[in-house]
Coordinates of C-alpha atoms in Angstrom, one line a residue:
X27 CA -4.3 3.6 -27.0
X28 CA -6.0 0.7 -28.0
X29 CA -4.1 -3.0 -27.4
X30 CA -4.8 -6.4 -28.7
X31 CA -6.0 -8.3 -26.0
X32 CA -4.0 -10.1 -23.5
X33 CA -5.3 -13.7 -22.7
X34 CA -6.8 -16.2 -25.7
X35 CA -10.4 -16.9 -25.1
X36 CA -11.9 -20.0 -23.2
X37 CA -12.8 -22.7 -25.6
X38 CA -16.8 -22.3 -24.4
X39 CA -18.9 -20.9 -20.9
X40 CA -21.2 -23.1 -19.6
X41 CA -25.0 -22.4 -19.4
X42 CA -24.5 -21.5 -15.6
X43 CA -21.6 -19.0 -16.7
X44 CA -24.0 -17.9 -19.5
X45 CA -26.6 -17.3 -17.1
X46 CA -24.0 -15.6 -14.3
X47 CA -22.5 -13.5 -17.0
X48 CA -25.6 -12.7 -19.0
X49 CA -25.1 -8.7 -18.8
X50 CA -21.5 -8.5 -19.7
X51 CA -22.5 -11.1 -22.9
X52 CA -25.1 -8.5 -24.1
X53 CA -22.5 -5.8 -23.9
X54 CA -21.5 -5.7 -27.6
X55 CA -18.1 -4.5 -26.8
X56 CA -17.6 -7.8 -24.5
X57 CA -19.7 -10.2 -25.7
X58 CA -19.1 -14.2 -25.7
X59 CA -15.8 -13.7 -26.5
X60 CA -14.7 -11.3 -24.2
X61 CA -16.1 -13.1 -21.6
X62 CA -14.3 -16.3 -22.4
X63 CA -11.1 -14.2 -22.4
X64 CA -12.2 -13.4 -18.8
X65 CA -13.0 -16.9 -18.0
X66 CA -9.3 -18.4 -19.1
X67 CA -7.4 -15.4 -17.2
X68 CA -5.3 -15.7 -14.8
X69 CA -4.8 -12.3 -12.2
X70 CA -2.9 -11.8 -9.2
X71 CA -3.9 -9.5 -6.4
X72 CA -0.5 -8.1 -4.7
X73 CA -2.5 -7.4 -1.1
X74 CA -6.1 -8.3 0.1
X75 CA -6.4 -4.8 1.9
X76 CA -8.0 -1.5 0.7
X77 CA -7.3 -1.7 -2.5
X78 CA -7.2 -5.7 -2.7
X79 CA -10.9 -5.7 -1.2
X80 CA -12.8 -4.4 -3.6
X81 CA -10.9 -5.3 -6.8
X82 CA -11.0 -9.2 -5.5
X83 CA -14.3 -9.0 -5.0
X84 CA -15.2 -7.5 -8.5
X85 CA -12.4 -9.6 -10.6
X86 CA -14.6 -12.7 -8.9
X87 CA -17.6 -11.1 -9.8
X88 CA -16.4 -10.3 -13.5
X89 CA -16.1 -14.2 -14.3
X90 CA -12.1 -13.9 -14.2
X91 CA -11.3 -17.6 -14.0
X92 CA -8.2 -18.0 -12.2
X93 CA -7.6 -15.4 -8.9
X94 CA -4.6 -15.3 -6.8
X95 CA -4.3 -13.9 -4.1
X96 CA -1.2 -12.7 -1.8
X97 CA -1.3 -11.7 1.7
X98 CA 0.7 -12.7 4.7
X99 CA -1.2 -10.2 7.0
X100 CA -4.3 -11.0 9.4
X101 CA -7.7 -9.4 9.6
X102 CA -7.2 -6.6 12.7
X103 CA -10.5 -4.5 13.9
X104 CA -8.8 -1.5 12.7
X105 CA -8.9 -2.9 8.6
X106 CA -13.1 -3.3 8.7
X107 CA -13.6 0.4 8.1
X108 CA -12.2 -0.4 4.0
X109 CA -11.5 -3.5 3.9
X110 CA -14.7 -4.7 2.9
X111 CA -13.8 -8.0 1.3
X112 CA -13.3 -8.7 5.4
X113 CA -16.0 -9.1 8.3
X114 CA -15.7 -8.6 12.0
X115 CA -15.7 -12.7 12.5
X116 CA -12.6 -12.3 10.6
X117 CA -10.5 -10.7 12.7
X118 CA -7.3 -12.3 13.8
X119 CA -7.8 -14.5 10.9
X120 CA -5.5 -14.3 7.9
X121 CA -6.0 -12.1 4.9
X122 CA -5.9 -14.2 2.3
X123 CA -7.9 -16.6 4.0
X124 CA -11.1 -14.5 4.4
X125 CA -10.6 -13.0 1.3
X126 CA -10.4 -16.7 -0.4
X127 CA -13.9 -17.1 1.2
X128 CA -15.6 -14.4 0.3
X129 CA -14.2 -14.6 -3.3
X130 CA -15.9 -17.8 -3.2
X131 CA -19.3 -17.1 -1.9
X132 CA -19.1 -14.3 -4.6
X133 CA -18.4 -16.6 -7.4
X134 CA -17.8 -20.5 -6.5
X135 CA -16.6 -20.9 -10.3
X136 CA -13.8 -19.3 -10.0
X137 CA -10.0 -21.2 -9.1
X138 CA -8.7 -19.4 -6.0
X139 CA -4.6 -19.3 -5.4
X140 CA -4.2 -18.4 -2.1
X141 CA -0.3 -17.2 -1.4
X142 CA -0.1 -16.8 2.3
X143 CA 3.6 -15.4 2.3
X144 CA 5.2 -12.0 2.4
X145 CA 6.3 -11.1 -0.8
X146 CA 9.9 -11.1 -1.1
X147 CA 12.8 -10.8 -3.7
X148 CA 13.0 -14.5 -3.2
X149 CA 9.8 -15.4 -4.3
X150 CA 7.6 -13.0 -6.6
X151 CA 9.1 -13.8 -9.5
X152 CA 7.9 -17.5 -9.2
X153 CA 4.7 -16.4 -8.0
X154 CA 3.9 -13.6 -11.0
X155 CA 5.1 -16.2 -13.6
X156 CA 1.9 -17.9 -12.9
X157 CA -0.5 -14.7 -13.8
X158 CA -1.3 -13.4 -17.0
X159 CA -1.6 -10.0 -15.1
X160 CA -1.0 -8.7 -11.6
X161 CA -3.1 -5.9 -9.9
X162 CA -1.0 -4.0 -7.0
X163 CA -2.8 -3.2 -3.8
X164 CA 0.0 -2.4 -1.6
X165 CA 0.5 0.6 0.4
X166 CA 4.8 1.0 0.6
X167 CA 7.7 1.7 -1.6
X168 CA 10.0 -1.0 -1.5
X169 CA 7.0 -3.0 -2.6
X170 CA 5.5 -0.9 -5.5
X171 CA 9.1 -1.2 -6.9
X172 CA 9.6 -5.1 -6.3
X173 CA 6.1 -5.2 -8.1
X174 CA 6.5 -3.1 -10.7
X175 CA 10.8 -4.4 -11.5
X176 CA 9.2 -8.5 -11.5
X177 CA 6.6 -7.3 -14.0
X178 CA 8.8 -6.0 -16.4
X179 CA 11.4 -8.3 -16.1
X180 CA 8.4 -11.0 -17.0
X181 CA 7.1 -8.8 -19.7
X182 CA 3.6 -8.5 -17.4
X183 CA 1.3 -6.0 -17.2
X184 CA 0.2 -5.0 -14.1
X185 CA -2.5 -2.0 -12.8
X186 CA -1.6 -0.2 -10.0
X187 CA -3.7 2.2 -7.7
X188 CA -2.6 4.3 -4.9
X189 CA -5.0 5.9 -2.2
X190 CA -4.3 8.5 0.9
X191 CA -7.2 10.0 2.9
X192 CA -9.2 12.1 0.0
X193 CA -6.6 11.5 -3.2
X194 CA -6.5 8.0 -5.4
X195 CA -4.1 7.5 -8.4
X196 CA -4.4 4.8 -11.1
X197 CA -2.5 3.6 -14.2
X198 CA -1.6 1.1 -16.5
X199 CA 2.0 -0.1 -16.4
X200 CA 3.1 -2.3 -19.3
X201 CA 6.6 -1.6 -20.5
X202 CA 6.0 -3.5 -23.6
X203 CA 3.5 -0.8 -24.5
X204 CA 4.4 2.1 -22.8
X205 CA 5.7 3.7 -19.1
X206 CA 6.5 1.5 -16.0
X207 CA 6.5 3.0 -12.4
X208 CA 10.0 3.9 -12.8
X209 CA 9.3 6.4 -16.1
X210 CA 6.6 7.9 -13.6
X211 CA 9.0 7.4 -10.0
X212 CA 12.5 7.4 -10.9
X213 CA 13.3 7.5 -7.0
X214 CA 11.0 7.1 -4.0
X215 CA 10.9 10.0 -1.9
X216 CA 12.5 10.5 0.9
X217 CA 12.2 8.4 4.1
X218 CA 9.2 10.0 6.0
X219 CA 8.4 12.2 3.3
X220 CA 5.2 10.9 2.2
X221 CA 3.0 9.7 5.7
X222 CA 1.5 5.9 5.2
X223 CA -2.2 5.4 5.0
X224 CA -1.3 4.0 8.9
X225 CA -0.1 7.2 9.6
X226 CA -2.4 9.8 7.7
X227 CA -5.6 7.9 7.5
X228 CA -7.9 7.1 4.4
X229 CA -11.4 7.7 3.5
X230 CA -12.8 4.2 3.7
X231 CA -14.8 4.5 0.5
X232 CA -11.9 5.9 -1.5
X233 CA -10.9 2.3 -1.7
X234 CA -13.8 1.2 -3.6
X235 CA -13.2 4.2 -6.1
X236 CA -9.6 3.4 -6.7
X237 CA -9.9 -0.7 -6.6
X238 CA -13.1 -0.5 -9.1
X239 CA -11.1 1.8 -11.4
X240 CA -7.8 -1.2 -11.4
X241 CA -10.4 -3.5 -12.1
X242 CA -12.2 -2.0 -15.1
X243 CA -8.6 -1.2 -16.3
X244 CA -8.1 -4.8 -15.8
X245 CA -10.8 -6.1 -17.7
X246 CA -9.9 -3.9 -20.6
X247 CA -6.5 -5.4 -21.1
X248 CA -7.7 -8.7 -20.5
X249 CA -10.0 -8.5 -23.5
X250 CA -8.7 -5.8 -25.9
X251 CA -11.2 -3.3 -25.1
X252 CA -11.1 0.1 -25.2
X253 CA -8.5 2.6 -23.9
X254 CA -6.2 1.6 -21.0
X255 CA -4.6 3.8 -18.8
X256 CA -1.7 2.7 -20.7
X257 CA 0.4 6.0 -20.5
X258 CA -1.6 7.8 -19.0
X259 CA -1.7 8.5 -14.7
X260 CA -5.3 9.2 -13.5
X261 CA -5.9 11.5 -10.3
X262 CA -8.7 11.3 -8.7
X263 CA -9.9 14.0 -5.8
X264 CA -12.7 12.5 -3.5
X265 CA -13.2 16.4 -2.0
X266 CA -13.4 17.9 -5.0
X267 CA -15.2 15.0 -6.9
X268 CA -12.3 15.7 -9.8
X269 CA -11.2 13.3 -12.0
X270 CA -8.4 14.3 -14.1
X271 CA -5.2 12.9 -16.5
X272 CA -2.0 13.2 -16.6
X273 CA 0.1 11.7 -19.8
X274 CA 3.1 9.4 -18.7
X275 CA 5.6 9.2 -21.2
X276 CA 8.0 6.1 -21.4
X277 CA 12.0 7.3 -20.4
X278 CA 14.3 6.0 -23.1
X279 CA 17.0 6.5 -20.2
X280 CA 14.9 4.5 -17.4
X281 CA 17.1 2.1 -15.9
X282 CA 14.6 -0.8 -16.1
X283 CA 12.6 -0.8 -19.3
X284 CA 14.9 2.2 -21.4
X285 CA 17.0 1.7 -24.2
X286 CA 20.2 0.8 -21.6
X287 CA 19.1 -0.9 -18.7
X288 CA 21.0 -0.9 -16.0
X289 CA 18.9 -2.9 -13.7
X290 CA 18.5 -6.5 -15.1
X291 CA 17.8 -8.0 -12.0
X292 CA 16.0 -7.4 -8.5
X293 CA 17.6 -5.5 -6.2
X294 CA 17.7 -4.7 -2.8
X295 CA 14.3 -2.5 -2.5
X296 CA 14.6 -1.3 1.2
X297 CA 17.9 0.0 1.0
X298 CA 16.6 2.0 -2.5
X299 CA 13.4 3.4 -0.4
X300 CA 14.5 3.2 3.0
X301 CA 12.4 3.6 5.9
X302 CA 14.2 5.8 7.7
X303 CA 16.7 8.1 7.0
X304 CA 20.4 7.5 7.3
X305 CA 20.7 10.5 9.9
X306 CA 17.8 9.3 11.8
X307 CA 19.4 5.5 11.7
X308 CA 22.2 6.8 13.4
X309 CA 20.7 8.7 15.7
X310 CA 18.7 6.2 16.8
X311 CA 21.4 3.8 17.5
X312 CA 22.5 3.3 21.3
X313 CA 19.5 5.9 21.7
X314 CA 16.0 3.8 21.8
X315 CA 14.5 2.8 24.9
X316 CA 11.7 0.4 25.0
X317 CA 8.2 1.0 26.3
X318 CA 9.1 -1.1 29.4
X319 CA 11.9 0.8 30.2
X320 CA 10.1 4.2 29.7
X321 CA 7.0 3.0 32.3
X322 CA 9.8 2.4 34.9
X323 CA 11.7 5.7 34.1
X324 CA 8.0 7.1 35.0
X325 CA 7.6 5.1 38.3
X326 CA 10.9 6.3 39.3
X327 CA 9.9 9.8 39.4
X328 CA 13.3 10.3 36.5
X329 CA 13.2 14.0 35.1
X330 CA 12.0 13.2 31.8
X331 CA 10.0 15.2 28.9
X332 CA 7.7 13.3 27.2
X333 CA 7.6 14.4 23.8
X334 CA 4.9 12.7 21.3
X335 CA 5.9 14.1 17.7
X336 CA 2.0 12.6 16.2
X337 CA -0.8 14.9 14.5
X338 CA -3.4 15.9 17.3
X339 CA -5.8 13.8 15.5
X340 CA -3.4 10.7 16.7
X341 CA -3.3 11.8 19.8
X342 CA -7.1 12.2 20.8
X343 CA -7.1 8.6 19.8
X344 CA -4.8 7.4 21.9
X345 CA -2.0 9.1 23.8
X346 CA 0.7 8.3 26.9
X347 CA 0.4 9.5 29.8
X348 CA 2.2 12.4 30.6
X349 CA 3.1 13.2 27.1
X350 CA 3.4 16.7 25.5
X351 CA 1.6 16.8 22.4
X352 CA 4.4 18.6 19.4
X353 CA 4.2 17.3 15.8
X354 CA 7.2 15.8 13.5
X355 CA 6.8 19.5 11.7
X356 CA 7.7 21.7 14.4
X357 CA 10.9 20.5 14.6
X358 CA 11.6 19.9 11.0
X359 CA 11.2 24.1 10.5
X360 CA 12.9 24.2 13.8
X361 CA 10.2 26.2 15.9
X362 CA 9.5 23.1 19.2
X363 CA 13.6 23.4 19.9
X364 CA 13.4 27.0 21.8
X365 CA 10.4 25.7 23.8
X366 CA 12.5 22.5 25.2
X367 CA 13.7 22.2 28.6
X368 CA 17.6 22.3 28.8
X369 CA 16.8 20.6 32.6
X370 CA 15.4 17.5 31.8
X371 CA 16.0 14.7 29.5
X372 CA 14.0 14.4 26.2
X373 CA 12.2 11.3 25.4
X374 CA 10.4 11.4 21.9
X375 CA 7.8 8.6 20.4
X376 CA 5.4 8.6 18.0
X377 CA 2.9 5.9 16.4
X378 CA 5.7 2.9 15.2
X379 CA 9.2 4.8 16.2
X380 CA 10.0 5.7 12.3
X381 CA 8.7 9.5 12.8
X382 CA 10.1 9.8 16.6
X383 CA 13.9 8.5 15.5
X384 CA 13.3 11.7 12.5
X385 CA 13.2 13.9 15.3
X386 CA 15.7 12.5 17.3
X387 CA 18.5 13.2 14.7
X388 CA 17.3 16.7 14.6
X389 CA 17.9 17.1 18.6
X390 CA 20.9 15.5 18.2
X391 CA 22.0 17.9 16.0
X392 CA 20.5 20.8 18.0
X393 CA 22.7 19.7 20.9
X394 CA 20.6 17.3 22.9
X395 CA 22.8 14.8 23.2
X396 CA 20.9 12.5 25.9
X397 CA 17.7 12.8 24.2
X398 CA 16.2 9.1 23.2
X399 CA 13.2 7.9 21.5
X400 CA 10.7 5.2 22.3
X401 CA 11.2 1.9 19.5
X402 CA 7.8 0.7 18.5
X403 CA 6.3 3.9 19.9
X404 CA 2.7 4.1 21.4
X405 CA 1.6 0.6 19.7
X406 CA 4.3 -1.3 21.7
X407 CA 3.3 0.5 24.8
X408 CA -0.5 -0.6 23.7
X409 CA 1.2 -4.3 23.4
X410 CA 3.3 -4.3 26.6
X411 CA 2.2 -1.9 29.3
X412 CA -1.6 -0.7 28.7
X413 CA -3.4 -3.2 26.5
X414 CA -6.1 -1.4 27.8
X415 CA -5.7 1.4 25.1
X416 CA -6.9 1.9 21.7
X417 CA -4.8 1.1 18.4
X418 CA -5.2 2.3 15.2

């Protein structure tokens, strides 16, 4: 559908900004106007990772006139393979730092916000009120809903992209005009249901497909130009090289932008998504040992079977010693627990701890009642026994 367009135009554009801008000004659909529109905008970036990267670095390059940008993250080795608004002298150095810099050397006439803080319940609606328009980069739950609840509660638009190793999503959520994320995602799915980009990997250059597509959807509502994904979800299939979409239509009986709403204000967004399950929380209570204390159980010679519940592709990256290599999945359809030893006690971890405490509630219920898992899993025995190793 076709909407007026969001932000009033700049009163002029310099010559230099007539020079920079010269090939949007000749596009008849843009022209002088647009590209004033553009120059008095105001955008927030929600992340200045995968998706943040490229779409900072093309809002700059667009003209847009005022860029936030919020990050409370720092540059690690393992980000440079997408993360291309960040260089290898970067690393260790904040986010929104770098990306302030390179925003910069991109287009010095642009006003850079940089909002070095997590974003929190206590703070984003402050920090949206001060964007015409947000554009969501981030890659968890709790914060696709906090994004998308403070932008309806404002009455913002905001573009949203989602990307996991070969697949990208993209749309347009603007609950003045049609769907928000809740018409589409009534309820997150369930604790470990859907792996994180940290767990399953991403195809570096996905990132530039999905980021590029929030940004030309951006431009569009910022100027009143052609058809927004307003309504509309667009899947996108790197393997395949498919693009394809899918109408989204707005729920009278959505609980944030329907014709009742019963949410009026934030809420608590990780109890809603949850990180782990409730079974698994339990389990893992009285039950986690820490890396520490499973290098010492291994020095002592205890009777222990070390269980890491990764992919194998995880594991050729980095693995503990003396681990036994059998995925999450085999003991969610129950085919690891006839294998186990009933001799010795199990000892479970996985990347972070979320996956391994999963499986721990399953051998719980199975009967193994000694079983534990390690907290942090193999990246805090990377940070406190073998720095040696690779992260990822």
């Amino acid at each position: 559908m076709s909407l007026p367009p969001l932000v009033e135009p700049a009163a002029e554009l310099t010559v230099d900004e007539v020079r920079r801008y010269s090939r949007h000004l000749i596009i008849p659909d843009v022209g002088m106007a647009g590209q004033k529109r553009l120059k008095n905008a105001k955008v927030l970036c929600v992340g200045a990772g995968g998706l943040g990267s490229p779409a900072l670095m093309y809002l700059a390059a667009a003209g847009v006139g005022t860029l936030g940008i919020v990050d409370f993250d720092v540059v690690d080795e393992s980000n440079l393979q997408r993360q291309i608004i960040h260089g290898q002298s970067d690393v260790g150095r904040l986010k929104a730092e770098s990306a302030a810099a390179t925003v910069r050397e991109i287009n010095p006439l642009v006003n850079v916000i940089i909002h070095n803080v997590a974003l929190t319940n206590d703070n984003v609606m402050d920090i949206f009120s001060g964007y015409d328009l947000i554009v969501d980069g981030t890659d968890n739950f709790a914060t696709r809903y906090m994004v998308n609840d403070a932008a309806v509660l404002l009455g913002k638009p905001y573009v949203w992209g989602s990307i996991y190793r070969f697949d990208g999503q993209a749309s347009v959520f603007w609950a003045e005009h049609g769907p928000c994320y809740r018409c589409l995602y009534p309820e997150p799915p369930p604790p470990g249901m859907v792996p994180s980009c940290a767990e399953g990997g991403v195809l570096g250059v996905l990132c530039a497909s999905i980021g590029s597509i929030q940004v030309n959807e951006a431009i569009k509502v910022l100027t009143g130009i052609g058809d927004p994904l307003v309504g509309r979800l667009m899947i996108y299939d790197a393997l395949e090289m498919k693009y394809r979409d899918v109408k989204v239509r707005k729920d009278p009986e959505c609980p944030l932008c329907g014709k009742n709403p019963s949410i009026t204000e934030l809420i608590d967004y990780e109890a809603f998504c949850g990180t782990i399950s409730d079974e698994a929380q339990q389990a893992a209570a009285g039950s986690t040992i820490t890396a520490a204390e499973l290098r010492s159980m291994q020095e002592r010679g205890d009777d222990i079977y070390l269980i890491d519940v990764r992919e194998q592709n995880e594991y050729e990256i980095v693995n503990i010693p003396g681990a036994v290599l059998i995925p999450k999945g085999e003991f969610l359809n129950g085919s690891a627990l006839e294998g186990l030893p009933q001799d010795k006690r199990i000892v479970l971890h996985c990347k972070s701890g979320a996956r391994s405490a999963e499986v721990l509630a399953v051998l719980k219920n199975a009967g193994f009642s000694d079983a534990v898992h390690v907290g942090g899993g193999v990246l805090s025995w990377v940070k406190t026994v073998d720095p040696s190793l690779p992260t990822y």
